[in-house]
Amino acid sequence: MLFSELGLGADVLRAVEEKGYTQPTPIQEKAIPWVLQGRDVLGCAQTGTGKTASFTLPMIDILATGRARARMPRSLILEPTRELAAQVAETFEVYGQYHKLSMALLIGGETFTEQVKRLDRGVDVLIATPGRLMDLFGRGNIMLNDIKVLVIDEADRMLDMGFIPDIEKIVATLPKMRQTLFFSATMPPEIRRLADAFLHNPKEVTVAPPASPAATVTQALVVVHEEDKREALRHLLRTEDVKNAFIFCNRKRDVAVVQKSLEKHGFNVGCLHGDMPQSKRTETLEAFKAGQISLLVCSDVAARGLDVQGLSHVFNFDVPIHADDYVHRIGRTGRAGRSGRAFSIASPYDGKAVAAITKLIQREIPLIAIDGLESPAFEEESEDGARRRGGARRRGRDEGGREPKAEGRSSGRRERSDRDRSERDRSERSERAERPAAADTAPAQAPRSEAPRNDRDRDRSRRRRDDDDDVVVVGFGDHMPAFMMRTGRRARPATPAPVDTATDSTQEG
Ligand code: AMP
């Protein structure tokens, strides 16, 4: 299929052609005609599939007629992170170059003054992160009752980051008569319920099975002792043909440590995490995109969904705590049909996390050894929490054909590893203790606020917000989202809507 067959206007098609695209991606092919018809769309698609253009292109056409009034934007796009919001704004600029649409980007970390001035002049497209939008709304700088099109992007990430209460408040202030486009990489039940509450008779479009990494990404796993991880990373960086790479850490404090270490070893490296001032975040990302920095150590929050053309490698300095983050991380490479390579560096304590990943992606990640470094087995945790050496994935140095290390050093390393691990556990426990609103103080009747039942629940409750990667988000605090209190299906509104039973969502609302 060609772009010209989707029903888009001539000016949008010209901009698409100049960008060099002739054929729509599957999500564009499936979603654009429905969006142009004014239908609500529930899109199950990851970043990297071309989903941004699947909503920006038709929105430009839809908004081409009409004029924005001061402080009353005509469309609203909600993004979980500042970088993603900025990326969507860039997409609008490229595809909207032959239109006179005005746009405002409302993201945290930048001064209110310029953003308020823009709103005062009237904007057609408002792209925002939920926190900043709520701030400006609270100050009376913005009215949302003229919104014709609402886009909620990366809904599952919004949920993970604790943004759903804000989003519910925002959506409650929007006109009921609007078009809603809702995108999520995965569709867990919470997201389904949310879509049910926000969308009216949506067209459901799915382009790839959730959580399947691109086939173009070659993956590998290295298991080393905790204290060998930096050396393992350096080895991989030196032996792989790395043009540019994201290096992911689980904690933002480790981002700085890894960056400094790489810098010390002569690598051209920058970092990106939620504690950095926005100006520095933007500057670093620009330098990386321009090739002035070739390695970027980052946290999940800061680098989520970032689109860097032709990224050759992704390194997981830490195995992600949440299996779905693995898919998102490695999805930064191997984009738009190009090949990419993704390496994960695990410690002996990451067995459970690796097992969760392989279960999710439904395949084993090939295990490789690093010359000169021991490859220990994963530790197994017994019922009582005690750890013992696992056998299933054991891969000793001798298997790689090298001399086994002297037992003394090896066991010394293990003791150090255990010490490191218990220190880390202690520091995590004390971090958690310092944080307010612990899960077990939440009301028992609230489904999302119950004390976590298992590791995964506990992990989910520790998800982080955009501006503070490490801050705990526990349940919904004082705000129980309305959609979770709803017991049955929402009644179908009286307004008749065209029905296409073959592909329509079965959800009402
Ligand atoms: P997204 O999923 O929106 O983050 O897009 C991923 C990448 O695909 C971006 O670099 C887009 O510029 C690129 N892209 C979007 N649409 C197309 C298309 N029709 N053909 C080729 N690449 C595209």
PDB file of N, CA and C and ligand atoms in Angstrom, residues 3 19 21 23-25 28 46-53 87 95 305 307 309 335-336, ligand 1:
ATOM      1  N   PHE A   3       1.240   5.551   0.760  1.00  0.00           N
ATOM      2  CA  PHE A   3       0.699   6.600   1.627  1.00  0.00           C
ATOM      3  C   PHE A   3      -0.474   7.311   0.954  1.00  0.00           C
ATOM      4  N   LYS A  19      10.270  13.437   3.567  1.00  0.00           N
ATOM      5  CA  LYS A  19      10.955  12.716   4.651  1.00  0.00           C
ATOM      6  C   LYS A  19      11.548  11.403   4.101  1.00  0.00           C
ATOM      7  N   TYR A  21       9.600   8.683   3.014  1.00  0.00           N
ATOM      8  CA  TYR A  21       8.770   7.503   3.217  1.00  0.00           C
ATOM      9  C   TYR A  21       7.738   7.375   2.100  1.00  0.00           C
ATOM     10  N   GLN A  23       5.960   4.048   1.756  1.00  0.00           N
ATOM     11  CA  GLN A  23       4.985   3.051   2.207  1.00  0.00           C
ATOM     12  C   GLN A  23       4.700   3.204   3.692  1.00  0.00           C
ATOM     13  N   PRO A  24       3.420   3.190   4.052  1.00  0.00           N
ATOM     14  CA  PRO A  24       3.105   3.266   5.484  1.00  0.00           C
ATOM     15  C   PRO A  24       3.509   1.987   6.207  1.00  0.00           C
ATOM     16  N   THR A  25       3.825   2.116   7.469  1.00  0.00           N
ATOM     17  CA  THR A  25       4.089   0.925   8.283  1.00  0.00           C
ATOM     18  C   THR A  25       2.721   0.294   8.624  1.00  0.00           C
ATOM     19  N   GLN A  28       0.412   2.440  10.691  1.00  0.00           N
ATOM     20  CA  GLN A  28      -0.065   3.605   9.930  1.00  0.00           C
ATOM     21  C   GLN A  28      -1.163   3.189   8.955  1.00  0.00           C
ATOM     22  N   GLN A  46       4.136  -0.894  19.774  1.00  0.00           N
ATOM     23  CA  GLN A  46       5.313  -0.399  20.505  1.00  0.00           C
ATOM     24  C   GLN A  46       5.927   0.767  19.760  1.00  0.00           C
ATOM     25  N   THR A  47       6.845   1.441  20.456  1.00  0.00           N
ATOM     26  CA  THR A  47       7.628   2.450  19.744  1.00  0.00           C
ATOM     27  C   THR A  47       8.496   1.689  18.736  1.00  0.00           C
ATOM     28  N   GLY A  48       8.815   2.343  17.665  1.00  0.00           N
ATOM     29  CA  GLY A  48       9.617   1.677  16.643  1.00  0.00           C
ATOM     30  C   GLY A  48       8.765   1.145  15.505  1.00  0.00           C
ATOM     31  N   THR A  49       7.430   1.180  15.694  1.00  0.00           N
ATOM     32  CA  THR A  49       6.539   0.655  14.660  1.00  0.00           C
ATOM     33  C   THR A  49       6.034   1.772  13.739  1.00  0.00           C
ATOM     34  N   GLY A  50       6.401   2.999  14.052  1.00  0.00           N
ATOM     35  CA  GLY A  50       5.901   4.139  13.268  1.00  0.00           C
ATOM     36  C   GLY A  50       4.589   4.670  13.829  1.00  0.00           C
ATOM     37  N   LYS A  51       4.315   4.381  15.109  1.00  0.00           N
ATOM     38  CA  LYS A  51       3.012   4.764  15.653  1.00  0.00           C
ATOM     39  C   LYS A  51       2.848   6.277  15.802  1.00  0.00           C
ATOM     40  N   THR A  52       3.956   7.007  15.998  1.00  0.00           N
ATOM     41  CA  THR A  52       3.829   8.465  16.157  1.00  0.00           C
ATOM     42  C   THR A  52       3.192   9.086  14.910  1.00  0.00           C
ATOM     43  N   ALA A  53       3.677   8.657  13.745  1.00  0.00           N
ATOM     44  CA  ALA A  53       3.105   9.209  12.514  1.00  0.00           C
ATOM     45  C   ALA A  53       1.673   8.718  12.312  1.00  0.00           C
ATOM     46  N   GLN A  87      10.024  14.510  21.146  1.00  0.00           N
ATOM     47  CA  GLN A  87      10.118  13.741  19.897  1.00  0.00           C
ATOM     48  C   GLN A  87       8.836  13.872  19.068  1.00  0.00           C
ATOM     49  N   TYR A  95       6.151  16.896   9.679  1.00  0.00           N
ATOM     50  CA  TYR A  95       5.000  16.568   8.827  1.00  0.00           C
ATOM     51  C   TYR A  95       4.035  17.744   8.663  1.00  0.00           C
ATOM     52  N   GLY A 305      11.478   4.980  24.805  1.00  0.00           N
ATOM     53  CA  GLY A 305      10.893   5.365  23.519  1.00  0.00           C
ATOM     54  C   GLY A 305      11.746   6.280  22.670  1.00  0.00           C
ATOM     55  N   ASP A 307      14.015   7.757  19.979  1.00  0.00           N
ATOM     56  CA  ASP A 307      14.218   7.309  18.608  1.00  0.00           C
ATOM     57  C   ASP A 307      15.517   7.909  18.085  1.00  0.00           C
ATOM     58  N   GLN A 309      18.123   7.387  15.195  1.00  0.00           N
ATOM     59  CA  GLN A 309      18.294   6.660  13.932  1.00  0.00           C
ATOM     60  C   GLN A 309      19.588   5.849  13.946  1.00  0.00           C
ATOM     61  N   ARG A 335      15.823  -0.722  14.710  1.00  0.00           N
ATOM     62  CA  ARG A 335      14.592  -0.042  14.301  1.00  0.00           C
ATOM     63  C   ARG A 335      14.511   0.111  12.785  1.00  0.00           C
ATOM     64  N   ALA A 336      13.289   0.267  12.340  1.00  0.00           N
ATOM     65  CA  ALA A 336      12.990   0.497  10.916  1.00  0.00           C
ATOM     66  C   ALA A 336      13.747  -0.490  10.018  1.00  0.00           C
TER      67      ALA A 336
HETATM   68  P1  AMP B   1       7.926   5.518  16.147  1.00  0.00           P
HETATM   69  O1  AMP B   1       7.397   4.131  16.377  1.00  0.00           O
HETATM   70  O2  AMP B   1       6.850   6.484  15.886  1.00  0.00           O
HETATM   71  O3  AMP B   1       8.860   5.937  17.256  1.00  0.00           O
HETATM   72  O4  AMP B   1       8.804   5.489  14.788  1.00  0.00           O
HETATM   73  C1  AMP B   1       9.965   4.734  14.644  1.00  0.00           C
HETATM   74  C2  AMP B   1      10.819   5.167  13.483  1.00  0.00           C
HETATM   75  O5  AMP B   1      10.210   4.779  12.256  1.00  0.00           O
HETATM   76  C3  AMP B   1      11.042   6.669  13.382  1.00  0.00           C
HETATM   77  O6  AMP B   1      12.398   6.886  13.139  1.00  0.00           O
HETATM   78  C4  AMP B   1      10.234   7.104  12.202  1.00  0.00           C
HETATM   79  O7  AMP B   1      10.775   8.225  11.556  1.00  0.00           O
HETATM   80  C5  AMP B   1      10.291   5.867  11.320  1.00  0.00           C
HETATM   81  N1  AMP B   1       9.122   5.778  10.424  1.00  0.00           N
HETATM   82  C6  AMP B   1       7.874   6.233  10.648  1.00  0.00           C
HETATM   83  N2  AMP B   1       7.071   5.969   9.601  1.00  0.00           N
HETATM   84  C7  AMP B   1       7.822   5.317   8.699  1.00  0.00           C
HETATM   85  C8  AMP B   1       7.552   4.767   7.401  1.00  0.00           C
HETATM   86  N3  AMP B   1       6.360   4.830   6.865  1.00  0.00           N
HETATM   87  N4  AMP B   1       8.574   4.169   6.759  1.00  0.00           N
HETATM   88  C9  AMP B   1       9.794   4.071   7.321  1.00  0.00           C
HETATM   89  N5  AMP B   1      10.114   4.562   8.541  1.00  0.00           N
HETATM   90  C10 AMP B   1       9.134   5.181   9.224  1.00  0.00           C
END
